[in-house]
PDB file of C-alpha atoms in Angstrom:
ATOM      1  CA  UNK W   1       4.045 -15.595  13.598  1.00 65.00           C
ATOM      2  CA  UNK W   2       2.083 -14.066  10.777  1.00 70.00           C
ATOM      3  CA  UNK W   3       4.619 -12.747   8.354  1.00 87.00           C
ATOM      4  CA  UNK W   4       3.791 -11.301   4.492  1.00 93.00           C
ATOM      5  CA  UNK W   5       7.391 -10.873   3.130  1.00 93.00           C
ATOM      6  CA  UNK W   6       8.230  -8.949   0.034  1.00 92.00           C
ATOM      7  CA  UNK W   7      11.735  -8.531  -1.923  1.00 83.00           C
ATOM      8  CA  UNK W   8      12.876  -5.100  -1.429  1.00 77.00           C
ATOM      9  CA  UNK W   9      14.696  -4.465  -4.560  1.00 82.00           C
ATOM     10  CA  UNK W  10      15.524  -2.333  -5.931  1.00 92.00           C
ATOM     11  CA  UNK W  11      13.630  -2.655  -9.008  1.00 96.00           C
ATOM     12  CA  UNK W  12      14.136  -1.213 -11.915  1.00 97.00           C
ATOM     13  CA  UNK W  13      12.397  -1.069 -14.906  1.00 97.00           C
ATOM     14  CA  UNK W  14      12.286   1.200 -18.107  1.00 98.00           C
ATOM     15  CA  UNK W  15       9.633   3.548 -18.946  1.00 98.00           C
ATOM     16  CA  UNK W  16       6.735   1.599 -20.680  1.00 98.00           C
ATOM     17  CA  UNK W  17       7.490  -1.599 -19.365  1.00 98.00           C
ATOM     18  CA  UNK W  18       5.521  -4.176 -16.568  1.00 97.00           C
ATOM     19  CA  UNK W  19       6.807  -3.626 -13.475  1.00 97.00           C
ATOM     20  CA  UNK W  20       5.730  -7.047 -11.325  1.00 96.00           C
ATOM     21  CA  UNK W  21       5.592  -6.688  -7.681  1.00 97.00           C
ATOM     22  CA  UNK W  22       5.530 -10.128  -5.465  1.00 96.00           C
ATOM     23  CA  UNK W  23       4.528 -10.877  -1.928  1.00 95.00           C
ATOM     24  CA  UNK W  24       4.115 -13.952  -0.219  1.00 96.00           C
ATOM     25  CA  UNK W  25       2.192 -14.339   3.356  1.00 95.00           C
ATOM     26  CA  UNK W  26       2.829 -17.047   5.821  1.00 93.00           C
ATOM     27  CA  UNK W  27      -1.265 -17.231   7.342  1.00 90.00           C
ATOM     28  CA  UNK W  28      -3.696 -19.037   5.494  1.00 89.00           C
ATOM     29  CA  UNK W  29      -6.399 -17.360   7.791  1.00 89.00           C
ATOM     30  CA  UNK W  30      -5.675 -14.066   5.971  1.00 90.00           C
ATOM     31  CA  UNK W  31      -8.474 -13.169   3.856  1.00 90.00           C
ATOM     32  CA  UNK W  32      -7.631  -9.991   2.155  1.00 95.00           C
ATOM     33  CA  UNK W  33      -4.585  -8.465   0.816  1.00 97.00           C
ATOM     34  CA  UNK W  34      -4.034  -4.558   0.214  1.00 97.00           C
ATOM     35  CA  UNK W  35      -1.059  -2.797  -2.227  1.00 98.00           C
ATOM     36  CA  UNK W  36      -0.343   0.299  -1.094  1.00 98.00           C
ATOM     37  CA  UNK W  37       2.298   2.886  -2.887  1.00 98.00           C
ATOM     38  CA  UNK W  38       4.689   5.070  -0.565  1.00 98.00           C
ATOM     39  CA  UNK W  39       6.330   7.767  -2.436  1.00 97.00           C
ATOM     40  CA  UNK W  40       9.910   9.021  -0.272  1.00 94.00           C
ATOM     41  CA  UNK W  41       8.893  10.962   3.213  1.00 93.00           C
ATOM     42  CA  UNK W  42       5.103  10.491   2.646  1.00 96.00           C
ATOM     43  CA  UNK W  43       2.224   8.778   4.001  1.00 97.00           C
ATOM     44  CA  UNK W  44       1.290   4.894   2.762  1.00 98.00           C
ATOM     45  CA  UNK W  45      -1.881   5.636  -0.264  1.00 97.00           C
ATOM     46  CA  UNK W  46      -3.739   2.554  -1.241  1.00 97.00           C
ATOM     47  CA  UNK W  47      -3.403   1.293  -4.678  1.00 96.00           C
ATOM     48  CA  UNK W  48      -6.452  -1.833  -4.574  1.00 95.00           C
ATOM     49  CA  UNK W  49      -6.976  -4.817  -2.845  1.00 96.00           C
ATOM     50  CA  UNK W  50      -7.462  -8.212  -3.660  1.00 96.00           C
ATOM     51  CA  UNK W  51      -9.431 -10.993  -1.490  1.00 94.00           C
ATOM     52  CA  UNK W  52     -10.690 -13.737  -4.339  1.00 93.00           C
ATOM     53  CA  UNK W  53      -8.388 -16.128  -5.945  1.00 94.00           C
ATOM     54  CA  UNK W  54      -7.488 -14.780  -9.484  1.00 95.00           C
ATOM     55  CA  UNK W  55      -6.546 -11.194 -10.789  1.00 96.00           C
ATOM     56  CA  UNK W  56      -8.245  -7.530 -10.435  1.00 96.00           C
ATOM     57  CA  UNK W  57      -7.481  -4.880 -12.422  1.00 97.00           C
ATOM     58  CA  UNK W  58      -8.149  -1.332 -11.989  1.00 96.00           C
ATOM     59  CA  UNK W  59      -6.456   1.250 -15.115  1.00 97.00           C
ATOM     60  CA  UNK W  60      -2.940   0.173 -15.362  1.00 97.00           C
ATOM     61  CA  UNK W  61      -2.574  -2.056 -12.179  1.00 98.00           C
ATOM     62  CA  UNK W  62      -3.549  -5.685 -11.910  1.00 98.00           C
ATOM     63  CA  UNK W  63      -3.479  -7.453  -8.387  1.00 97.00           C
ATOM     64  CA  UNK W  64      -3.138 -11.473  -8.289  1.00 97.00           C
ATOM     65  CA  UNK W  65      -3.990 -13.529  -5.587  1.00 97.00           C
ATOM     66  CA  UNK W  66      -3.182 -17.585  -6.046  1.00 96.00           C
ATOM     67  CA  UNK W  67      -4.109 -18.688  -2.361  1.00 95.00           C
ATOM     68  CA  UNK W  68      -3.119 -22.360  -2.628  1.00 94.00           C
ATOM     69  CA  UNK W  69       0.901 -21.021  -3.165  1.00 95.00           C
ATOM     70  CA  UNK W  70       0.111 -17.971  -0.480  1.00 95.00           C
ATOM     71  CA  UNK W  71       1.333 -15.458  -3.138  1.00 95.00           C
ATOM     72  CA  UNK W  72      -0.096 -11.945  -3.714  1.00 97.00           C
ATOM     73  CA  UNK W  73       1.232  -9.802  -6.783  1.00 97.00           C
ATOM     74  CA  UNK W  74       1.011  -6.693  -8.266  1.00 97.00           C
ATOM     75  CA  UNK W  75       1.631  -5.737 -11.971  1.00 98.00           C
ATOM     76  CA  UNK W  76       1.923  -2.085 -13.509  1.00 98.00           C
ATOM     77  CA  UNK W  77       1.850  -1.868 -16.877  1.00 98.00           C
ATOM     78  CA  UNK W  78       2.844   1.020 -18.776  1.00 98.00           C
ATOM     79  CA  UNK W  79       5.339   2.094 -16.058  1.00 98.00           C
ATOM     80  CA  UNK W  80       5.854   5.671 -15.841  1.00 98.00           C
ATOM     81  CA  UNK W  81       8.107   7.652 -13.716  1.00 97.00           C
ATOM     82  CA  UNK W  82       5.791   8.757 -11.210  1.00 97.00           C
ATOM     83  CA  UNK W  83       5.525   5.488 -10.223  1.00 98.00           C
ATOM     84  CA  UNK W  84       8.643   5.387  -8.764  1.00 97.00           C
ATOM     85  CA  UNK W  85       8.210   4.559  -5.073  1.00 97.00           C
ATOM     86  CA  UNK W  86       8.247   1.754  -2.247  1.00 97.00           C
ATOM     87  CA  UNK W  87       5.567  -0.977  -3.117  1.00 97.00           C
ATOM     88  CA  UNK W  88       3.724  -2.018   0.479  1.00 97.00           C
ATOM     89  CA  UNK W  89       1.550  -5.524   0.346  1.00 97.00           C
ATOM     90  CA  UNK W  90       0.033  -5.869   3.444  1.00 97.00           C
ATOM     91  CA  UNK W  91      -2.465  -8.674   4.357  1.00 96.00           C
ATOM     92  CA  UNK W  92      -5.370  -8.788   6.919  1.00 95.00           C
ATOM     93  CA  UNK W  93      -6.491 -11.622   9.523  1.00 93.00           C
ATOM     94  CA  UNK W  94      -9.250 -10.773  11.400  1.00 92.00           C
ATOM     95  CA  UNK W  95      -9.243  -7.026  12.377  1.00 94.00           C
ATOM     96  CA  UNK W  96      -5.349  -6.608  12.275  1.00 95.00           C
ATOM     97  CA  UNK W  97      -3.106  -6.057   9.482  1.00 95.00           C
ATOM     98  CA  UNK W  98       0.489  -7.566   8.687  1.00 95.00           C
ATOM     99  CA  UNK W  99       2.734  -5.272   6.384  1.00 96.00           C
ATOM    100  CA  UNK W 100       5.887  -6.547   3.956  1.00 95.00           C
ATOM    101  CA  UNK W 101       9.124  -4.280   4.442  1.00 94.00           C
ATOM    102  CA  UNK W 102       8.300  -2.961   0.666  1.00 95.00           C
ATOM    103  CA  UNK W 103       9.772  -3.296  -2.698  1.00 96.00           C
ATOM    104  CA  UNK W 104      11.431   0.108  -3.351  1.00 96.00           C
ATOM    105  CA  UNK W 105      10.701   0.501  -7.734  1.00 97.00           C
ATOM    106  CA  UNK W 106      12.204   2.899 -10.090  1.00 97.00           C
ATOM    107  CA  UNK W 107      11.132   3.688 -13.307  1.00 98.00           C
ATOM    108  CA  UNK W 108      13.824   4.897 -15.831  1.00 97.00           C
ATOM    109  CA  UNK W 109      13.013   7.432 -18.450  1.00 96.00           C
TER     110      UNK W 109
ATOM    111  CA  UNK A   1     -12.143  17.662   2.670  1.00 87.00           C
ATOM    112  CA  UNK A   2     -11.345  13.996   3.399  1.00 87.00           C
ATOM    113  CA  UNK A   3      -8.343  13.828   6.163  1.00 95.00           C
ATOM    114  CA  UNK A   4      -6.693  12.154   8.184  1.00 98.00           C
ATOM    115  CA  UNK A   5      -4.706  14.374  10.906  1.00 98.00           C
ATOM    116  CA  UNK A   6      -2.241  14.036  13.246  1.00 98.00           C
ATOM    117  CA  UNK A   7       0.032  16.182  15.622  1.00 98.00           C
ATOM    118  CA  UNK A   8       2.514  17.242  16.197  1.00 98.00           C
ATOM    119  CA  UNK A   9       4.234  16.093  12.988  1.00 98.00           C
ATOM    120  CA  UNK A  10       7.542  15.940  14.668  1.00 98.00           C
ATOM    121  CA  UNK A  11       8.246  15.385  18.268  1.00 97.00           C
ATOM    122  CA  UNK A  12      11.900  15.340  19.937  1.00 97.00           C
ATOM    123  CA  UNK A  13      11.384  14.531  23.773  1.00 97.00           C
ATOM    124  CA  UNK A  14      13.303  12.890  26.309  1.00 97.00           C
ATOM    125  CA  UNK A  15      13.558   9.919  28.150  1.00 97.00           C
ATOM    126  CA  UNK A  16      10.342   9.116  30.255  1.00 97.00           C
ATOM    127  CA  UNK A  17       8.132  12.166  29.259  1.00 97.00           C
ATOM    128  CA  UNK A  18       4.883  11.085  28.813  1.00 98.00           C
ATOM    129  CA  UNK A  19       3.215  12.472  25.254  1.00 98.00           C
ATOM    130  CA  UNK A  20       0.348  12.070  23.594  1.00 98.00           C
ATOM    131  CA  UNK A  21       0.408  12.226  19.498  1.00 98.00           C
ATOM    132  CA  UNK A  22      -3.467  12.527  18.622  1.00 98.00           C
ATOM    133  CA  UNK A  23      -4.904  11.519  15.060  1.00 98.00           C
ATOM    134  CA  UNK A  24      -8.677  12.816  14.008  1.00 98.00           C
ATOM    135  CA  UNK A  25     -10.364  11.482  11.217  1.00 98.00           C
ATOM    136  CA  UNK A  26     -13.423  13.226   9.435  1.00 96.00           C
ATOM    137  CA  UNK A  27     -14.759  10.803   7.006  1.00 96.00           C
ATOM    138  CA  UNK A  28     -17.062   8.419   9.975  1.00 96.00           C
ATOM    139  CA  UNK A  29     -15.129   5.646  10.085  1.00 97.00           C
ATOM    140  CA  UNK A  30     -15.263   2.726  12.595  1.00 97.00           C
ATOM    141  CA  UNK A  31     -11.699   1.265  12.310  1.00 97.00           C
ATOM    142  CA  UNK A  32      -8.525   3.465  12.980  1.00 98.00           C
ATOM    143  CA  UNK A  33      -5.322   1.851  13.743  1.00 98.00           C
ATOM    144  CA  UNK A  34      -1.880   3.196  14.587  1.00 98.00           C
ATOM    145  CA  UNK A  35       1.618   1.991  13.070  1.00 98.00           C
ATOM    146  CA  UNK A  36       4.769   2.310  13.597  1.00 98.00           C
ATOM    147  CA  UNK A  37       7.913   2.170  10.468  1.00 98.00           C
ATOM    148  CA  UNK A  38      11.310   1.919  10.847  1.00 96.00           C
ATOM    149  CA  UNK A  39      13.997   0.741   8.058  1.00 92.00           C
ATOM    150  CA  UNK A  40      14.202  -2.273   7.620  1.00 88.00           C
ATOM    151  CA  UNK A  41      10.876  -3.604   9.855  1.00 91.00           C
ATOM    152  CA  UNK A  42       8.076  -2.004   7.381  1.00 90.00           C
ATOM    153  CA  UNK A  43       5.048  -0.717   8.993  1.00 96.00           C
ATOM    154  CA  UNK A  44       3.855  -2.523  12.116  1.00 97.00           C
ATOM    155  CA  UNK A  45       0.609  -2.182  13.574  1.00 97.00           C
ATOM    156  CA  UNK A  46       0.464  -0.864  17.186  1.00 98.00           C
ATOM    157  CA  UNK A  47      -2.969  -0.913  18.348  1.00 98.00           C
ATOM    158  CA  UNK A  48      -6.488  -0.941  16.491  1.00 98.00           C
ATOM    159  CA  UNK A  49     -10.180   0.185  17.378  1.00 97.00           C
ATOM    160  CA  UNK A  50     -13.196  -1.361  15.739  1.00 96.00           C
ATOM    161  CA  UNK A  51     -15.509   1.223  16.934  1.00 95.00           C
ATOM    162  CA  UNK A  52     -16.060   3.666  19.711  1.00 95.00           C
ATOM    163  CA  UNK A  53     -14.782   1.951  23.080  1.00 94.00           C
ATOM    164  CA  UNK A  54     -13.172  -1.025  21.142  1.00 95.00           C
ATOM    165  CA  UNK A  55      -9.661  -1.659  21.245  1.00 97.00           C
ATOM    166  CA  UNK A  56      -7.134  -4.468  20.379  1.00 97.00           C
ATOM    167  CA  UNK A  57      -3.596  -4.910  20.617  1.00 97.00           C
ATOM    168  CA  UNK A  58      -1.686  -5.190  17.446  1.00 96.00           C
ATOM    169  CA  UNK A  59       1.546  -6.391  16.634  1.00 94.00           C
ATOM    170  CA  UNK A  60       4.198  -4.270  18.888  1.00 96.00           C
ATOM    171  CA  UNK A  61       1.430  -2.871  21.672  1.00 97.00           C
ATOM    172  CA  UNK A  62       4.018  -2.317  24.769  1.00 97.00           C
ATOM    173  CA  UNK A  63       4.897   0.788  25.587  1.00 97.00           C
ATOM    174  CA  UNK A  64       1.743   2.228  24.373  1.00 98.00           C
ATOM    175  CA  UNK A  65      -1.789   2.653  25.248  1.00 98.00           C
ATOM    176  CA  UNK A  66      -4.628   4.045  22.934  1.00 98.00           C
ATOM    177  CA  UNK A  67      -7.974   5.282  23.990  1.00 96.00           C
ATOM    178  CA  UNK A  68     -11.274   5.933  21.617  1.00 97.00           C
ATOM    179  CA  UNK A  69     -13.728   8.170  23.366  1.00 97.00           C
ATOM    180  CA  UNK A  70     -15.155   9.344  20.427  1.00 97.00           C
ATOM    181  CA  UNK A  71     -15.431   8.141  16.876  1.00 97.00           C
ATOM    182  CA  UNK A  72     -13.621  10.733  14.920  1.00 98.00           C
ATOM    183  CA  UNK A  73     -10.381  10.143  17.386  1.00 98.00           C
ATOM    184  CA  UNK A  74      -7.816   7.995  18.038  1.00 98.00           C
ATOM    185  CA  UNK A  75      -4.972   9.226  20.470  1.00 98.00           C
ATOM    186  CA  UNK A  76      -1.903   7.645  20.919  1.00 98.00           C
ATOM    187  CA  UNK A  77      -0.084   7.458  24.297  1.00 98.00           C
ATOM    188  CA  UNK A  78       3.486   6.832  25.162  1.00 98.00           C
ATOM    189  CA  UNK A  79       3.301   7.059  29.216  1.00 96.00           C
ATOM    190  CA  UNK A  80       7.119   6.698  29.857  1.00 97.00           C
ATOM    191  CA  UNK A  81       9.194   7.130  26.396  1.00 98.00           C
ATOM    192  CA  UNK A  82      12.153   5.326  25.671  1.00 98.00           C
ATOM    193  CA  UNK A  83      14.467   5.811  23.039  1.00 98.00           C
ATOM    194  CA  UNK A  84      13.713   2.421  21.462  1.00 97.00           C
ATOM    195  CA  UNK A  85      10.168   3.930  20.197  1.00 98.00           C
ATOM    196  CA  UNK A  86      12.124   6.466  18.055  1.00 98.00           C
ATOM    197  CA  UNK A  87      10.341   6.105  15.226  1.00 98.00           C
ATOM    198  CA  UNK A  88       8.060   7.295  12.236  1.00 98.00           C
ATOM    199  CA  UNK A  89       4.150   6.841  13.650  1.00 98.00           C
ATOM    200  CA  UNK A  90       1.241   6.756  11.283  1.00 98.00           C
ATOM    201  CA  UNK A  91      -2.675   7.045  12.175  1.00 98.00           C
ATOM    202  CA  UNK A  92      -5.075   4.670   9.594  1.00 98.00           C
ATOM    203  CA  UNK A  93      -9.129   4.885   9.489  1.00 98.00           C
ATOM    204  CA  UNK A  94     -11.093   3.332   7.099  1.00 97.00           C
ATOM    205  CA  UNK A  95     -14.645   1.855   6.834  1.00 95.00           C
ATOM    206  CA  UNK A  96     -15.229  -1.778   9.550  1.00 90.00           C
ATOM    207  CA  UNK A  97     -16.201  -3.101   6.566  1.00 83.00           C
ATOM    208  CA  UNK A  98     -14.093  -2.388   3.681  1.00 88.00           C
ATOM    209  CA  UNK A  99     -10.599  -1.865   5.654  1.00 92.00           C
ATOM    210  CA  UNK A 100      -9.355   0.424   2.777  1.00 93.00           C
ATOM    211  CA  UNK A 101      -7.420   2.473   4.884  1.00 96.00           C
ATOM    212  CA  UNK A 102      -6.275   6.423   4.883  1.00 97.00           C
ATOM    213  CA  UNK A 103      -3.042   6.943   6.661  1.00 98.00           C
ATOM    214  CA  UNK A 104      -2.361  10.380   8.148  1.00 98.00           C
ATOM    215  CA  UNK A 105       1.199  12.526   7.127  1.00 98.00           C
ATOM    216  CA  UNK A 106       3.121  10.831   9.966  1.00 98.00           C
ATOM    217  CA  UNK A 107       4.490  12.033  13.092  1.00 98.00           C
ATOM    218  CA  UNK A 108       7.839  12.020  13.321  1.00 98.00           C
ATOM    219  CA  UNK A 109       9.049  10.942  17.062  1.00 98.00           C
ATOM    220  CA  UNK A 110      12.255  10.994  18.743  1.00 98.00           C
ATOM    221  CA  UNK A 111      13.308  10.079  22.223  1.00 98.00           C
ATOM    222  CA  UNK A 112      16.567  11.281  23.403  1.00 97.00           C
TER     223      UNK A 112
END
């Protein structure tokens, strides 16, 4: 069973502050791993996605990917309100993908 | 505009009904998927299509059938509803290559 599992908070941090997201996936034959943001009653928007070993960083987000210990994060720096929403890692073996439940983050003024 | 659609947004129905939610996609992409959420399960994938005639199961596939006739569409087909497929459905595409998907707004479905 491929499985990507993620803690579902809630997390909280203040305004300003890293937020760190963490997922870990069970398949070692997945070879690229997607963070996407779902704000309350909306649609899933894609945030980046990660497929080398090492980090990526695009504006305030940086996505790790350490594939030995099958762990995928996501920081935020510089937290701001609007990022308040469910955090969705989802991974990708072969042509189909494998979603976590999502870490639900808020970001206190 | 670059879009994902899909209707009807919300759907009650009944037991055994058969429905059709359809999802069109105007940016050329190959791959288009469909997924279902529900609390506590995150999104799982139902079905996927590569490309024009190319379909694969996903991860929860029974009780559904997809067809892709075209490359801008991606139906969805629920021949004989029950109420355990109440649920919140999403349409994907994105590039074969890239897989950075687009979801559609969701269609809201449930079966009484």
């Amino acid at each position: 069973q491929k499985e990507v599992e993620q803690n579902s908070g809630p997390l909280s941090v203040p305004e300003g502050a890293i937020a760190s997201l963490n997922c870990t996936y069970s398949d070692r034959g997945s070879q690229s791993f997607f963070w996407y943001r779902q704000y309350s009653g909306k649609s899933p928007e894609l945030i980046m996605f990660i497929y080398s070993n090492g980090d990526k960083e695009d504006g305030r987000f940086t996505a790790q990917l350490n594939k030995a210990s099958q762990y995928v994060s996501l920081l935020i720096r510089d937290s701001q309100p609007s990022d308040s929403a469910t955090y969705l890692c989802a991974g990708l073996t072969g042509n189909q993908f494998y979603f976590g439940t999502g870490t639900s983050l808020t970001v206190i003024p | 505009e670059a879009q994902v659609t899909q209707n009807p947004r919300y759907l009650i129905t009944v037991t055994g009904k058969k429905l059709t939610v359809t999802c069109s996609q105007n940016m050329n992409h190959e791959y288009m998927s469909w997924y279902r959420q529900d609390p506590g399960l995150g999104l799982r994938q139902i079905y996927y299509s590569m490309n024009v005639e190319v379909t694969d199961k996903g991860d929860v596939p029974e009780g559904y059938k997809v067809s892709r006739k075209e490359k801008r569409n991606f139906p969805l087909i629920l021949e004989s509803p029950s109420p355990n497929q109440t649920s919140l459905y999403f349409c994907a595409s994105s590039r074969a290559l890239s897989y950075e998907q687009y979801f559609g707004p969701g269609t809201r479905l449930t079966v009484t």
